[in-house]
Amino acid sequence: MAKLDEKIEEMYQEVLKRNPGETEFHQAVLEVLESLGPVVVKHPEYLERKIIERICEPERQIIFRVPWQNDKGKVQINRGFRVEFSSALGPYKGGLRFHPSVYLGIIKFLGFEQIFKNSLTGLPIGGGKGGSDFDPKGKTDDEVMRFCQSFMTELHRHLGEHTDVPAGDIGVGGREIGYMFGQYKRITNRYEPGVLTGKGLTWGGSLVRTEATGYGATFFVNEMLKARKDSFADKTCLVSGSGNVAIYTIEKIHQLGGKCIACSDSNGVILHEKGLDLDLIKQLKEVERRRISDYVAIHKEAKYIPNGNIWDIPCQVAMPSATQNEINGKDAANLVKNGCIAVGEGANMPTTPEGVKVFLDAKIAYGPGKAANAGGVATSALEMQQNAGRDSWTFEYTEKKLEDIMINIHRNCYETAEEYGAPGNYVLGANICGFIKVANAMVAHGLI
Ligand code: NDP
Ligand code: 2IT
């Protein structure tokens, strides 16, 4: 762990005290605070106005009961969350996660990261996150619908195109956004597409939003490789997870000439040395909602490794796209030892602090989530633009905008790292660049 500036250390201790037990939130805060020492030296006004202390305290936290009935008529109770972290740059914006591990500490880590990520996109969006400890696995379509309707029955009063605009995350995709949009419309009697993003294409959605996070993360890695006079051509790649982000990361890697040989889920790893069959993965995951273990029934030469560790497989590029803390110090050391030269985080905070240190010390190209996976939320902001203008753009036009945004984020992180004397350190670059824009807006808005 880098040593914190004395004043910043005090702020971190206060965060620990005020938010007991929220270990993921502590981790996300510490990672940002470690970068801010030189910033407060240059900008003493941030200390005077307690900008860091204010950023660490969400503007509003909503926790609510979500009652619903399963197919047998039995009453179920889940907990819903929406943490509206920062509206310095625009309406609160960020996804909803449905996963049994969800509690306040996870939503707060995600919401905190989202502030700086959204700032990096250059678009007018604040930071927020929400979700529930509801487990969509094994639930029928009707059960998911009833849950989403109950969730939105409470959440709707907090939303609005100028107030708070949720989207998907783990366990929340097009189906769930559809049920929530329907319930919002029914309760408010307003057809207000700008209230959610990730919508279907016939009712206000944007082309490229489905692909955006994976494509964007791959564009970001491509920029890191270009900065090192390298490219994806013939690179062997690993992508963890097999959900939305993983699928479109694999797709773009293949389009850019790389070969992705493995993906995973929480039960195991698929290894296919000749390159993954993405059409099959899409069929299994997006259409049939099955597990990736079924892949080997079609491709006999591929291997399914139950409880396997994907990071044990030698690769040149690794793109963690499943969940937080999926790469620990040992995994990171293994990746580097096996010849990995670039890591791009599609997931949020997938690398532990020990792992991050390994990547930075080895000086490989390491793109942290808040920069590398910003293409998803950036394209959500493009969806909001289209909704506001009652417009819809072509795939090519929207993808080009996404690519330009990722190129810009890369350049800003790269140049900020140089300016602060840490060339090649995208962690420092992303944290400082994302922070300064939010901090300046907060100074301008006065003490609120
Ligand atoms: P999905 O629900 O579509 O897919 C999640 C994938 O990750 C599944 O393969 C799932 O496996 C695996 N996974 C989830 N939790 C765990 C866990 N605790 N242990 C092991 N594997 C796990 O989600 P997304 O693809 O949308 O999200 C993936 C990551 O990307 C998350 O970190 C999310 O925050 C981040 N992200 C998503 C964005 C988006 O636009 N969707 C934007 C930016 C970041 P299983 O099915 O076995 O649970
Ligand atoms: O983590 C993320 O950036 C997301 N889950 C996407 C958020 C969004 O509002 O599109």
Short mmCIF file of C-alpha atoms and ligand atoms in Angstrom, two decimals:
data_model
loop_
_atom_site.label_atom_id
_atom_site.label_comp_id
_atom_site.label_asym_id
_atom_site.label_seq_id
_atom_site.Cartn_x
_atom_site.Cartn_y
_atom_site.Cartn_z
CA MET A 1 0.00 0.00 0.00
CA ALA A 2 1.34 3.43 -0.94
CA LYS A 3 1.77 5.80 1.99
CA LEU A 4 -1.05 8.31 2.24
CA ASP A 5 -0.47 12.00 2.73
CA GLU A 6 -1.09 12.75 6.44
CA LYS A 7 -4.27 14.77 5.91
CA ILE A 8 -5.61 12.20 3.47
CA GLU A 9 -4.84 9.42 5.94
CA GLU A 10 -7.10 11.17 8.45
CA MET A 11 -9.89 11.30 5.87
CA TYR A 12 -9.47 7.60 5.15
CA GLN A 13 -9.63 6.75 8.87
CA GLU A 14 -12.86 8.74 9.07
CA VAL A 15 -14.31 6.77 6.13
CA LEU A 16 -13.44 3.51 7.94
CA LYS A 17 -15.11 4.76 11.12
CA ARG A 18 -18.25 6.06 9.42
CA ASN A 19 -18.80 3.00 7.21
CA PRO A 20 -18.04 -0.04 9.36
CA GLY A 21 -17.89 -3.44 7.67
CA GLU A 22 -18.11 -2.08 4.11
CA THR A 23 -14.81 -3.58 2.98
CA GLU A 24 -15.30 -3.17 -0.80
CA PHE A 25 -16.17 0.50 -0.28
CA HIS A 26 -13.05 0.99 1.87
CA GLN A 27 -10.94 -0.65 -0.87
CA ALA A 28 -12.35 1.57 -3.63
CA VAL A 29 -11.89 4.74 -1.54
CA LEU A 30 -8.30 3.88 -0.56
CA GLU A 31 -7.37 3.19 -4.19
CA VAL A 32 -8.47 6.69 -5.20
CA LEU A 33 -7.07 8.48 -2.12
CA GLU A 34 -3.64 6.94 -2.76
CA SER A 35 -3.50 8.93 -5.99
CA LEU A 36 -4.58 12.29 -4.58
CA GLY A 37 -1.52 13.37 -2.51
CA PRO A 38 0.07 15.45 -5.31
CA VAL A 39 -3.35 16.84 -6.33
CA VAL A 40 -4.07 18.51 -2.99
CA VAL A 41 -0.57 20.01 -3.00
CA LYS A 42 -1.39 21.70 -6.33
CA HIS A 43 -4.96 22.53 -5.27
CA PRO A 44 -5.09 23.54 -1.57
CA GLU A 45 -8.66 24.79 -2.19
CA TYR A 46 -9.81 21.16 -2.32
CA LEU A 47 -8.63 20.69 1.26
CA GLU A 48 -10.14 23.97 2.46
CA ARG A 49 -13.52 23.09 1.00
CA LYS A 50 -13.34 19.48 2.18
CA ILE A 51 -13.93 18.18 -1.32
CA ILE A 52 -12.55 14.69 -0.58
CA GLU A 53 -14.58 14.29 2.61
CA ARG A 54 -17.71 15.36 0.72
CA ILE A 55 -17.06 13.04 -2.24
CA CYS A 56 -16.73 10.07 0.14
CA GLU A 57 -20.20 10.73 1.61
CA PRO A 58 -23.05 9.85 -0.80
CA GLU A 59 -25.50 12.69 -1.44
CA ARG A 60 -28.39 10.30 -0.74
CA GLN A 61 -28.78 6.59 0.14
CA ILE A 62 -32.06 4.79 -0.36
CA ILE A 63 -32.66 1.32 1.12
CA PHE A 64 -36.04 -0.34 0.73
CA ARG A 65 -38.03 -3.54 1.12
CA VAL A 66 -38.89 -5.45 -2.05
CA PRO A 67 -41.72 -7.93 -1.39
CA TRP A 68 -42.81 -10.26 -4.19
CA GLN A 69 -44.42 -13.67 -4.68
CA ASN A 70 -42.77 -16.66 -6.29
CA ASP A 71 -44.57 -19.01 -8.70
CA LYS A 72 -45.86 -21.09 -5.79
CA GLY A 73 -47.47 -17.99 -4.27
CA LYS A 74 -44.94 -17.87 -1.43
CA VAL A 75 -43.99 -14.41 -0.18
CA GLN A 76 -40.35 -13.42 -0.72
CA ILE A 77 -38.54 -10.40 0.74
CA ASN A 78 -35.43 -8.81 -0.75
CA ARG A 79 -33.61 -5.58 -0.04
CA GLY A 80 -33.30 -2.83 -2.66
CA PHE A 81 -30.66 -0.11 -2.81
CA ARG A 82 -29.98 3.08 -4.72
CA VAL A 83 -26.98 5.14 -3.65
CA GLU A 84 -27.02 8.56 -5.29
CA PHE A 85 -23.38 9.47 -4.85
CA SER A 86 -22.63 12.62 -6.78
CA SER A 87 -24.61 14.99 -8.99
CA ALA A 88 -21.70 17.39 -9.56
CA LEU A 89 -21.51 16.67 -13.30
CA GLY A 90 -25.06 15.58 -14.15
CA PRO A 91 -27.96 13.38 -13.02
CA TYR A 92 -26.96 10.33 -10.98
CA LYS A 93 -26.05 7.59 -13.48
CA GLY A 94 -25.05 3.99 -12.96
CA GLY A 95 -26.28 0.45 -13.14
CA LEU A 96 -28.39 -1.86 -11.00
CA ARG A 97 -26.89 -5.14 -9.81
CA PHE A 98 -29.05 -8.15 -8.87
CA HIS A 99 -26.85 -10.72 -7.12
CA PRO A 100 -27.16 -12.50 -3.75
CA SER A 101 -23.86 -10.94 -2.56
CA VAL A 102 -25.25 -7.39 -2.84
CA TYR A 103 -25.21 -5.29 0.34
CA LEU A 104 -24.60 -1.60 1.02
CA GLY A 105 -20.79 -1.92 0.88
CA ILE A 106 -20.88 -3.32 -2.68
CA ILE A 107 -23.32 -0.71 -3.95
CA LYS A 108 -21.22 2.06 -2.36
CA PHE A 109 -17.96 0.81 -3.89
CA LEU A 110 -19.64 0.69 -7.30
CA GLY A 111 -21.26 4.11 -6.85
CA PHE A 112 -17.98 5.67 -5.73
CA GLU A 113 -16.09 4.26 -8.75
CA GLN A 114 -18.90 5.44 -10.99
CA ILE A 115 -18.33 9.13 -10.05
CA PHE A 116 -14.82 9.13 -11.53
CA LYS A 117 -15.62 6.79 -14.41
CA ASN A 118 -18.49 8.99 -15.53
CA SER A 119 -16.30 12.07 -15.21
CA LEU A 120 -13.69 10.41 -17.47
CA THR A 121 -16.26 9.87 -20.24
CA GLY A 122 -16.41 13.66 -20.72
CA LEU A 123 -20.22 13.44 -20.78
CA PRO A 124 -22.65 15.20 -18.39
CA ILE A 125 -23.40 12.37 -15.93
CA GLY A 126 -23.08 12.14 -12.15
CA GLY A 127 -22.45 8.92 -10.23
CA GLY A 128 -24.79 6.41 -8.61
CA LYS A 129 -25.44 2.70 -8.30
CA GLY A 130 -28.16 0.41 -7.06
CA GLY A 131 -29.42 -3.11 -6.96
CA SER A 132 -30.70 -5.89 -4.79
CA ASP A 133 -29.67 -9.12 -3.09
CA PHE A 134 -32.24 -10.85 -5.34
CA ASP A 135 -30.72 -13.89 -7.09
CA PRO A 136 -32.06 -14.18 -10.67
CA LYS A 137 -30.47 -17.64 -11.07
CA GLY A 138 -33.06 -20.39 -11.29
CA LYS A 139 -35.98 -17.93 -11.26
CA THR A 140 -38.66 -18.13 -13.94
CA ASP A 141 -39.38 -15.27 -16.27
CA ASP A 142 -42.60 -14.50 -14.36
CA GLU A 143 -40.74 -14.39 -11.06
CA VAL A 144 -38.14 -11.99 -12.47
CA MET A 145 -40.98 -9.81 -13.78
CA ARG A 146 -42.78 -9.70 -10.45
CA PHE A 147 -39.55 -8.87 -8.66
CA CYS A 148 -38.70 -6.06 -11.12
CA GLN A 149 -42.20 -4.61 -10.80
CA SER A 150 -42.00 -4.54 -7.02
CA PHE A 151 -38.48 -3.08 -7.12
CA MET A 152 -39.62 -0.27 -9.44
CA THR A 153 -42.78 0.40 -7.42
CA GLU A 154 -40.51 1.91 -4.77
CA LEU A 155 -37.61 3.13 -6.90
CA HIS A 156 -39.68 5.11 -9.44
CA ARG A 157 -40.20 8.07 -7.10
CA HIS A 158 -36.46 8.68 -6.99
CA LEU A 159 -35.84 8.57 -10.75
CA GLY A 160 -36.17 10.95 -13.68
CA GLU A 161 -34.23 11.90 -16.79
CA HIS A 162 -32.77 14.93 -14.97
CA THR A 163 -32.52 13.23 -11.57
CA ASP A 164 -31.32 9.63 -11.62
CA VAL A 165 -31.02 7.24 -14.58
CA PRO A 166 -30.27 3.56 -13.81
CA ALA A 167 -29.10 0.87 -16.27
CA GLY A 168 -27.89 -2.75 -16.09
CA ASP A 169 -25.01 -4.46 -14.31
CA ILE A 170 -24.57 -8.05 -13.08
CA GLY A 171 -27.92 -9.86 -13.28
CA VAL A 172 -29.67 -6.94 -14.99
CA GLY A 173 -29.90 -6.96 -18.79
CA GLY A 174 -32.45 -6.11 -21.46
CA ARG A 175 -35.17 -8.32 -19.96
CA GLU A 176 -35.02 -6.71 -16.52
CA ILE A 177 -34.76 -3.16 -17.93
CA GLY A 178 -37.90 -3.93 -19.97
CA TYR A 179 -39.93 -5.00 -16.93
CA MET A 180 -38.73 -2.01 -14.93
CA PHE A 181 -39.46 0.42 -17.77
CA GLY A 182 -42.97 -1.02 -18.14
CA GLN A 183 -43.68 -0.59 -14.44
CA TYR A 184 -42.27 2.95 -14.39
CA LYS A 185 -44.52 3.90 -17.32
CA ARG A 186 -47.56 2.34 -15.69
CA ILE A 187 -47.08 4.03 -12.31
CA THR A 188 -46.21 7.49 -13.61
CA ASN A 189 -48.38 7.49 -16.74
CA ARG A 190 -45.39 8.92 -18.60
CA TYR A 191 -43.55 7.48 -21.60
CA GLU A 192 -40.20 8.78 -20.44
CA PRO A 193 -37.43 6.85 -22.25
CA GLY A 194 -34.69 8.97 -20.65
CA VAL A 195 -35.34 7.41 -17.23
CA LEU A 196 -33.46 4.14 -17.87
CA THR A 197 -30.76 3.11 -20.35
CA GLY A 198 -30.09 -0.26 -21.92
CA LYS A 199 -33.62 -0.27 -23.33
CA GLY A 200 -34.80 -2.40 -26.26
CA LEU A 201 -34.20 -0.97 -29.72
CA THR A 202 -37.90 -0.50 -30.54
CA TRP A 203 -38.70 1.45 -27.35
CA GLY A 204 -35.94 4.01 -26.96
CA GLY A 205 -32.78 1.93 -26.75
CA SER A 206 -29.54 2.74 -28.54
CA LEU A 207 -27.65 0.58 -30.98
CA VAL A 208 -24.24 -0.44 -29.56
CA ARG A 209 -25.34 -0.16 -25.88
CA THR A 210 -25.40 -3.98 -25.60
CA GLU A 211 -21.88 -4.25 -27.05
CA ALA A 212 -20.53 -1.04 -25.51
CA THR A 213 -18.73 -2.13 -22.34
CA GLY A 214 -16.90 -5.03 -23.96
CA TYR A 215 -16.12 -3.15 -27.16
CA GLY A 216 -15.01 -0.10 -25.18
CA ALA A 217 -12.71 -2.12 -22.90
CA THR A 218 -11.12 -3.73 -25.93
CA PHE A 219 -10.68 -0.33 -27.63
CA PHE A 220 -8.97 0.86 -24.44
CA VAL A 221 -6.54 -2.08 -24.42
CA ASN A 222 -5.92 -1.50 -28.11
CA GLU A 223 -4.87 2.09 -27.28
CA MET A 224 -2.56 0.87 -24.50
CA LEU A 225 -0.99 -1.58 -26.95
CA LYS A 226 -0.65 1.14 -29.61
CA ALA A 227 1.10 3.39 -27.08
CA ARG A 228 3.65 0.56 -26.82
CA LYS A 229 3.86 0.18 -30.61
CA ASP A 230 2.00 -3.11 -30.38
CA SER A 231 -1.45 -4.44 -31.39
CA PHE A 232 -3.96 -7.26 -30.78
CA ALA A 233 -2.79 -9.16 -33.87
CA ASP A 234 -2.24 -12.83 -32.96
CA LYS A 235 -2.33 -12.16 -29.22
CA THR A 236 -3.63 -14.99 -27.05
CA CYS A 237 -6.29 -13.57 -24.72
CA LEU A 238 -8.29 -14.59 -21.65
CA VAL A 239 -11.68 -13.11 -20.78
CA SER A 240 -13.24 -14.08 -17.46
CA GLY A 241 -17.02 -14.29 -17.08
CA SER A 242 -19.46 -15.18 -19.84
CA GLY A 243 -22.04 -12.44 -19.42
CA ASN A 244 -22.69 -9.23 -21.31
CA VAL A 245 -19.26 -7.66 -20.87
CA ALA A 246 -17.33 -10.87 -21.52
CA ILE A 247 -19.24 -11.74 -24.71
CA TYR A 248 -18.65 -8.41 -26.44
CA THR A 249 -15.06 -8.24 -25.25
CA ILE A 250 -14.42 -11.57 -26.96
CA GLU A 251 -16.22 -10.32 -30.09
CA LYS A 252 -14.08 -7.18 -30.41
CA ILE A 253 -10.84 -9.03 -29.60
CA HIS A 254 -11.57 -11.38 -32.49
CA GLN A 255 -12.42 -8.44 -34.79
CA LEU A 256 -9.08 -6.82 -33.92
CA GLY A 257 -7.13 -9.97 -34.76
CA GLY A 258 -6.60 -11.46 -31.29
CA LYS A 259 -7.51 -14.99 -30.25
CA CYS A 260 -9.52 -15.52 -27.09
CA ILE A 261 -9.00 -19.05 -25.79
CA ALA A 262 -10.86 -19.07 -22.45
CA CYS A 263 -13.85 -17.66 -20.58
CA SER A 264 -15.59 -18.67 -17.34
CA ASP A 265 -18.50 -18.40 -14.94
CA SER A 266 -18.75 -18.85 -11.17
CA ASN A 267 -18.66 -22.65 -11.61
CA GLY A 268 -15.75 -23.20 -13.97
CA VAL A 269 -13.58 -22.37 -16.98
CA ILE A 270 -13.87 -23.19 -20.69
CA LEU A 271 -10.52 -23.59 -22.45
CA HIS A 272 -10.58 -23.90 -26.23
CA GLU A 273 -7.05 -23.60 -27.63
CA LYS A 274 -8.10 -23.03 -31.22
CA GLY A 275 -10.21 -20.00 -30.19
CA LEU A 276 -13.66 -19.65 -28.56
CA ASP A 277 -16.79 -20.19 -30.68
CA LEU A 278 -18.59 -16.97 -29.81
CA ASP A 279 -21.80 -17.81 -31.72
CA LEU A 280 -22.21 -20.84 -29.48
CA ILE A 281 -21.52 -18.81 -26.32
CA LYS A 282 -24.13 -16.24 -27.38
CA GLN A 283 -26.66 -18.99 -28.08
CA LEU A 284 -26.03 -20.63 -24.69
CA LYS A 285 -25.94 -17.46 -22.61
CA GLU A 286 -28.11 -14.86 -24.37
CA VAL A 287 -30.77 -17.06 -25.94
CA GLU A 288 -31.03 -20.21 -23.81
CA ARG A 289 -29.74 -18.83 -20.45
CA ARG A 290 -27.63 -21.95 -19.86
CA ARG A 291 -24.21 -22.49 -18.26
CA ILE A 292 -20.94 -22.42 -20.21
CA SER A 293 -20.19 -26.00 -19.10
CA ASP A 294 -22.60 -26.98 -21.91
CA TYR A 295 -20.05 -25.66 -24.45
CA VAL A 296 -18.08 -28.92 -24.42
CA ALA A 297 -21.12 -30.94 -25.52
CA ILE A 298 -20.71 -29.24 -28.92
CA HIS A 299 -16.92 -28.81 -29.01
CA LYS A 300 -15.45 -32.09 -27.82
CA GLU A 301 -11.85 -30.86 -28.11
CA ALA A 302 -12.51 -27.95 -25.72
CA LYS A 303 -11.97 -28.46 -21.99
CA TYR A 304 -14.30 -27.61 -19.10
CA ILE A 305 -12.38 -27.13 -15.85
CA PRO A 306 -14.81 -27.20 -12.88
CA ASN A 307 -13.75 -24.63 -10.23
CA GLY A 308 -10.75 -23.83 -12.44
CA ASN A 309 -8.73 -20.64 -12.16
CA ILE A 310 -8.68 -18.94 -15.56
CA TRP A 311 -5.61 -16.86 -14.58
CA ASP A 312 -3.48 -20.03 -14.47
CA ILE A 313 -3.72 -20.20 -18.28
CA PRO A 314 -0.79 -18.52 -20.11
CA CYS A 315 -1.84 -15.48 -22.17
CA GLN A 316 -0.60 -12.14 -23.47
CA VAL A 317 -3.74 -10.12 -22.77
CA ALA A 318 -6.09 -10.63 -19.80
CA MET A 319 -9.50 -8.98 -19.59
CA PRO A 320 -11.27 -9.72 -16.29
CA SER A 321 -15.00 -9.25 -17.00
CA ALA A 322 -16.83 -11.04 -14.19
CA THR A 323 -16.72 -9.41 -10.75
CA GLN A 324 -14.74 -7.60 -8.02
CA ASN A 325 -11.53 -9.07 -6.57
CA GLU A 326 -11.32 -11.94 -9.05
CA ILE A 327 -7.54 -11.46 -9.55
CA ASN A 328 -5.49 -11.66 -6.36
CA GLY A 329 -1.77 -11.05 -5.87
CA LYS A 330 -0.89 -14.64 -6.71
CA ASP A 331 -3.02 -14.64 -9.88
CA ALA A 332 -1.41 -11.37 -10.99
CA ALA A 333 2.08 -12.77 -10.39
CA ASN A 334 1.13 -15.88 -12.38
CA LEU A 335 -0.16 -13.82 -15.29
CA VAL A 336 3.02 -11.73 -15.43
CA LYS A 337 5.25 -14.79 -15.10
CA ASN A 338 3.39 -16.49 -17.97
CA GLY A 339 4.00 -13.57 -20.34
CA CYS A 340 0.95 -11.32 -19.92
CA ILE A 341 1.74 -7.81 -21.21
CA ALA A 342 -1.66 -6.11 -20.93
CA VAL A 343 -4.63 -6.21 -18.56
CA GLY A 344 -7.87 -4.33 -19.29
CA GLU A 345 -10.60 -4.40 -16.68
CA GLY A 346 -14.10 -4.88 -18.09
CA ALA A 347 -15.35 -5.63 -14.58
CA ASN A 348 -15.40 -3.12 -11.72
CA MET A 349 -12.42 -3.47 -9.33
CA PRO A 350 -11.61 -7.06 -10.43
CA THR A 351 -8.02 -6.84 -9.14
CA THR A 352 -7.16 -6.80 -5.42
CA PRO A 353 -4.73 -4.10 -4.18
CA GLU A 354 -1.97 -6.76 -4.03
CA GLY A 355 -2.68 -7.69 -7.65
CA VAL A 356 -2.65 -4.05 -8.78
CA LYS A 357 0.76 -3.62 -7.15
CA VAL A 358 2.11 -6.63 -9.06
CA PHE A 359 0.91 -5.19 -12.40
CA LEU A 360 2.27 -1.71 -11.67
CA ASP A 361 5.64 -3.02 -10.45
CA ALA A 362 5.97 -5.23 -13.55
CA LYS A 363 5.18 -2.15 -15.68
CA ILE A 364 2.79 -4.06 -17.90
CA ALA A 365 -0.03 -2.09 -19.57
CA TYR A 366 -2.70 -2.09 -16.85
CA GLY A 367 -6.02 -0.34 -17.55
CA PRO A 368 -8.14 -0.01 -14.37
CA GLY A 369 -11.90 -0.52 -14.60
CA LYS A 370 -12.96 3.07 -14.11
CA ALA A 371 -11.14 3.96 -17.33
CA ALA A 372 -11.27 0.72 -19.31
CA ASN A 373 -14.95 -0.15 -18.79
CA ALA A 374 -16.30 3.41 -19.13
CA GLY A 375 -17.61 2.65 -22.64
CA GLY A 376 -20.80 1.11 -21.22
CA VAL A 377 -21.92 4.14 -19.28
CA ALA A 378 -20.64 6.46 -22.02
CA THR A 379 -22.95 4.75 -24.50
CA SER A 380 -25.74 5.03 -21.94
CA ALA A 381 -25.13 8.78 -22.05
CA LEU A 382 -25.35 8.56 -25.86
CA GLU A 383 -28.67 6.75 -25.42
CA MET A 384 -29.83 9.65 -23.20
CA GLN A 385 -28.78 12.10 -25.94
CA GLN A 386 -30.79 10.21 -28.54
CA ASN A 387 -33.82 10.05 -26.20
CA ALA A 388 -33.63 13.80 -25.50
CA GLY A 389 -33.56 14.51 -29.24
CA ARG A 390 -36.17 11.81 -30.08
CA ASP A 391 -33.53 10.47 -32.43
CA SER A 392 -31.80 7.16 -33.17
CA TRP A 393 -28.36 6.85 -34.65
CA THR A 394 -26.86 4.12 -36.84
CA PHE A 395 -24.63 1.38 -35.48
CA GLU A 396 -21.56 2.71 -37.33
CA TYR A 397 -22.05 6.29 -36.13
CA THR A 398 -22.60 5.23 -32.51
CA GLU A 399 -19.69 2.78 -32.48
CA LYS A 400 -17.38 5.46 -33.88
CA LYS A 401 -18.47 7.82 -31.10
CA LEU A 402 -17.74 5.09 -28.54
CA GLU A 403 -14.31 4.46 -30.02
CA ASP A 404 -13.49 8.18 -29.99
CA ILE A 405 -14.57 8.42 -26.34
CA MET A 406 -12.30 5.49 -25.40
CA ILE A 407 -9.37 6.98 -27.33
CA ASN A 408 -9.93 10.25 -25.44
CA ILE A 409 -10.12 8.56 -22.05
CA HIS A 410 -6.90 6.71 -22.81
CA ARG A 411 -5.14 9.90 -23.90
CA ASN A 412 -6.32 11.85 -20.84
CA CYS A 413 -5.21 9.12 -18.41
CA TYR A 414 -1.89 8.71 -20.22
CA GLU A 415 -1.14 12.44 -20.25
CA THR A 416 -2.25 12.98 -16.64
CA ALA A 417 0.07 10.16 -15.51
CA GLU A 418 2.96 11.87 -17.33
CA GLU A 419 2.06 15.27 -15.90
CA TYR A 420 2.16 13.84 -12.35
CA GLY A 421 5.50 12.11 -12.91
CA ALA A 422 4.24 8.53 -13.22
CA PRO A 423 4.38 7.72 -16.96
CA GLY A 424 2.44 4.60 -17.92
CA ASN A 425 0.52 4.49 -14.60
CA TYR A 426 -3.10 4.51 -15.75
CA VAL A 427 -4.35 4.05 -12.16
CA LEU A 428 -2.92 7.40 -11.14
CA GLY A 429 -3.93 8.98 -14.45
CA ALA A 430 -7.55 7.81 -14.24
CA ASN A 431 -8.01 8.70 -10.57
CA ILE A 432 -6.54 12.20 -10.86
CA CYS A 433 -8.15 13.06 -14.18
CA GLY A 434 -11.57 11.77 -13.05
CA PHE A 435 -11.33 13.50 -9.67
CA ILE A 436 -10.25 16.98 -10.77
CA LYS A 437 -13.26 17.59 -13.00
CA VAL A 438 -15.69 16.59 -10.23
CA ALA A 439 -13.78 18.61 -7.62
CA ASN A 440 -13.80 21.76 -9.76
CA ALA A 441 -17.55 21.45 -10.35
CA MET A 442 -18.08 21.06 -6.59
CA VAL A 443 -16.02 24.16 -5.86
CA ALA A 444 -18.08 26.08 -8.43
CA HIS A 445 -21.40 24.91 -6.94
CA GLY A 446 -20.54 26.07 -3.43
CA LEU A 447 -21.10 24.20 -0.18
CA ILE A 448 -23.95 21.79 -0.95
P1 NDP B 1 -23.62 -10.42 -16.35
O1 NDP B 1 -24.61 -10.69 -15.28
O2 NDP B 1 -24.06 -10.33 -17.75
O3 NDP B 1 -22.44 -11.50 -16.29
C1 NDP B 1 -21.68 -11.67 -15.15
C2 NDP B 1 -20.66 -12.77 -15.40
O4 NDP B 1 -19.71 -12.75 -14.33
C3 NDP B 1 -21.28 -14.15 -15.40
O5 NDP B 1 -20.54 -15.00 -16.23
C4 NDP B 1 -21.15 -14.56 -13.93
O6 NDP B 1 -21.11 -15.97 -13.73
C5 NDP B 1 -19.82 -13.95 -13.56
N1 NDP B 1 -19.83 -13.63 -12.13
C6 NDP B 1 -20.64 -12.73 -11.51
N2 NDP B 1 -20.44 -12.74 -10.19
C7 NDP B 1 -19.49 -13.64 -9.97
C8 NDP B 1 -18.84 -14.10 -8.81
N3 NDP B 1 -19.14 -13.60 -7.59
N4 NDP B 1 -17.87 -15.05 -8.96
C9 NDP B 1 -17.56 -15.53 -10.21
N5 NDP B 1 -18.16 -15.14 -11.34
C10 NDP B 1 -19.10 -14.21 -11.22
O7 NDP B 1 -22.90 -9.05 -15.89
P2 NDP B 1 -22.03 -8.04 -16.77
O8 NDP B 1 -21.31 -8.76 -17.84
O9 NDP B 1 -22.90 -6.89 -17.11
O10 NDP B 1 -20.99 -7.50 -15.69
C11 NDP B 1 -19.69 -8.07 -15.51
C12 NDP B 1 -18.80 -7.06 -14.82
O11 NDP B 1 -18.69 -5.88 -15.63
C13 NDP B 1 -19.27 -6.56 -13.46
O12 NDP B 1 -18.15 -6.31 -12.65
C14 NDP B 1 -19.95 -5.23 -13.79
O13 NDP B 1 -19.97 -4.37 -12.67
C15 NDP B 1 -19.01 -4.73 -14.87
N6 NDP B 1 -19.55 -3.71 -15.75
C16 NDP B 1 -20.69 -3.90 -16.46
C17 NDP B 1 -21.16 -2.94 -17.33
C18 NDP B 1 -22.35 -3.16 -18.18
O14 NDP B 1 -22.64 -2.28 -19.01
N7 NDP B 1 -23.06 -4.27 -18.07
C19 NDP B 1 -20.48 -1.65 -17.47
C20 NDP B 1 -19.23 -1.56 -16.74
C21 NDP B 1 -18.80 -2.56 -15.91
P3 NDP B 1 -22.39 -16.72 -13.09
O15 NDP B 1 -23.41 -16.75 -14.17
O16 NDP B 1 -21.87 -18.04 -12.70
O17 NDP B 1 -22.83 -15.88 -11.91
O1 2IT B 2 -20.53 -0.15 -14.07
C1 2IT B 2 -21.07 0.46 -15.01
O2 2IT B 2 -20.54 1.44 -15.54
C2 2IT B 2 -22.38 -0.02 -15.50
N1 2IT B 2 -22.87 -1.03 -14.99
C3 2IT B 2 -23.10 0.73 -16.57
C4 2IT B 2 -23.81 1.92 -16.01
C5 2IT B 2 -24.73 2.64 -16.98
O3 2IT B 2 -25.40 3.55 -16.49
O4 2IT B 2 -24.75 2.35 -18.17
#
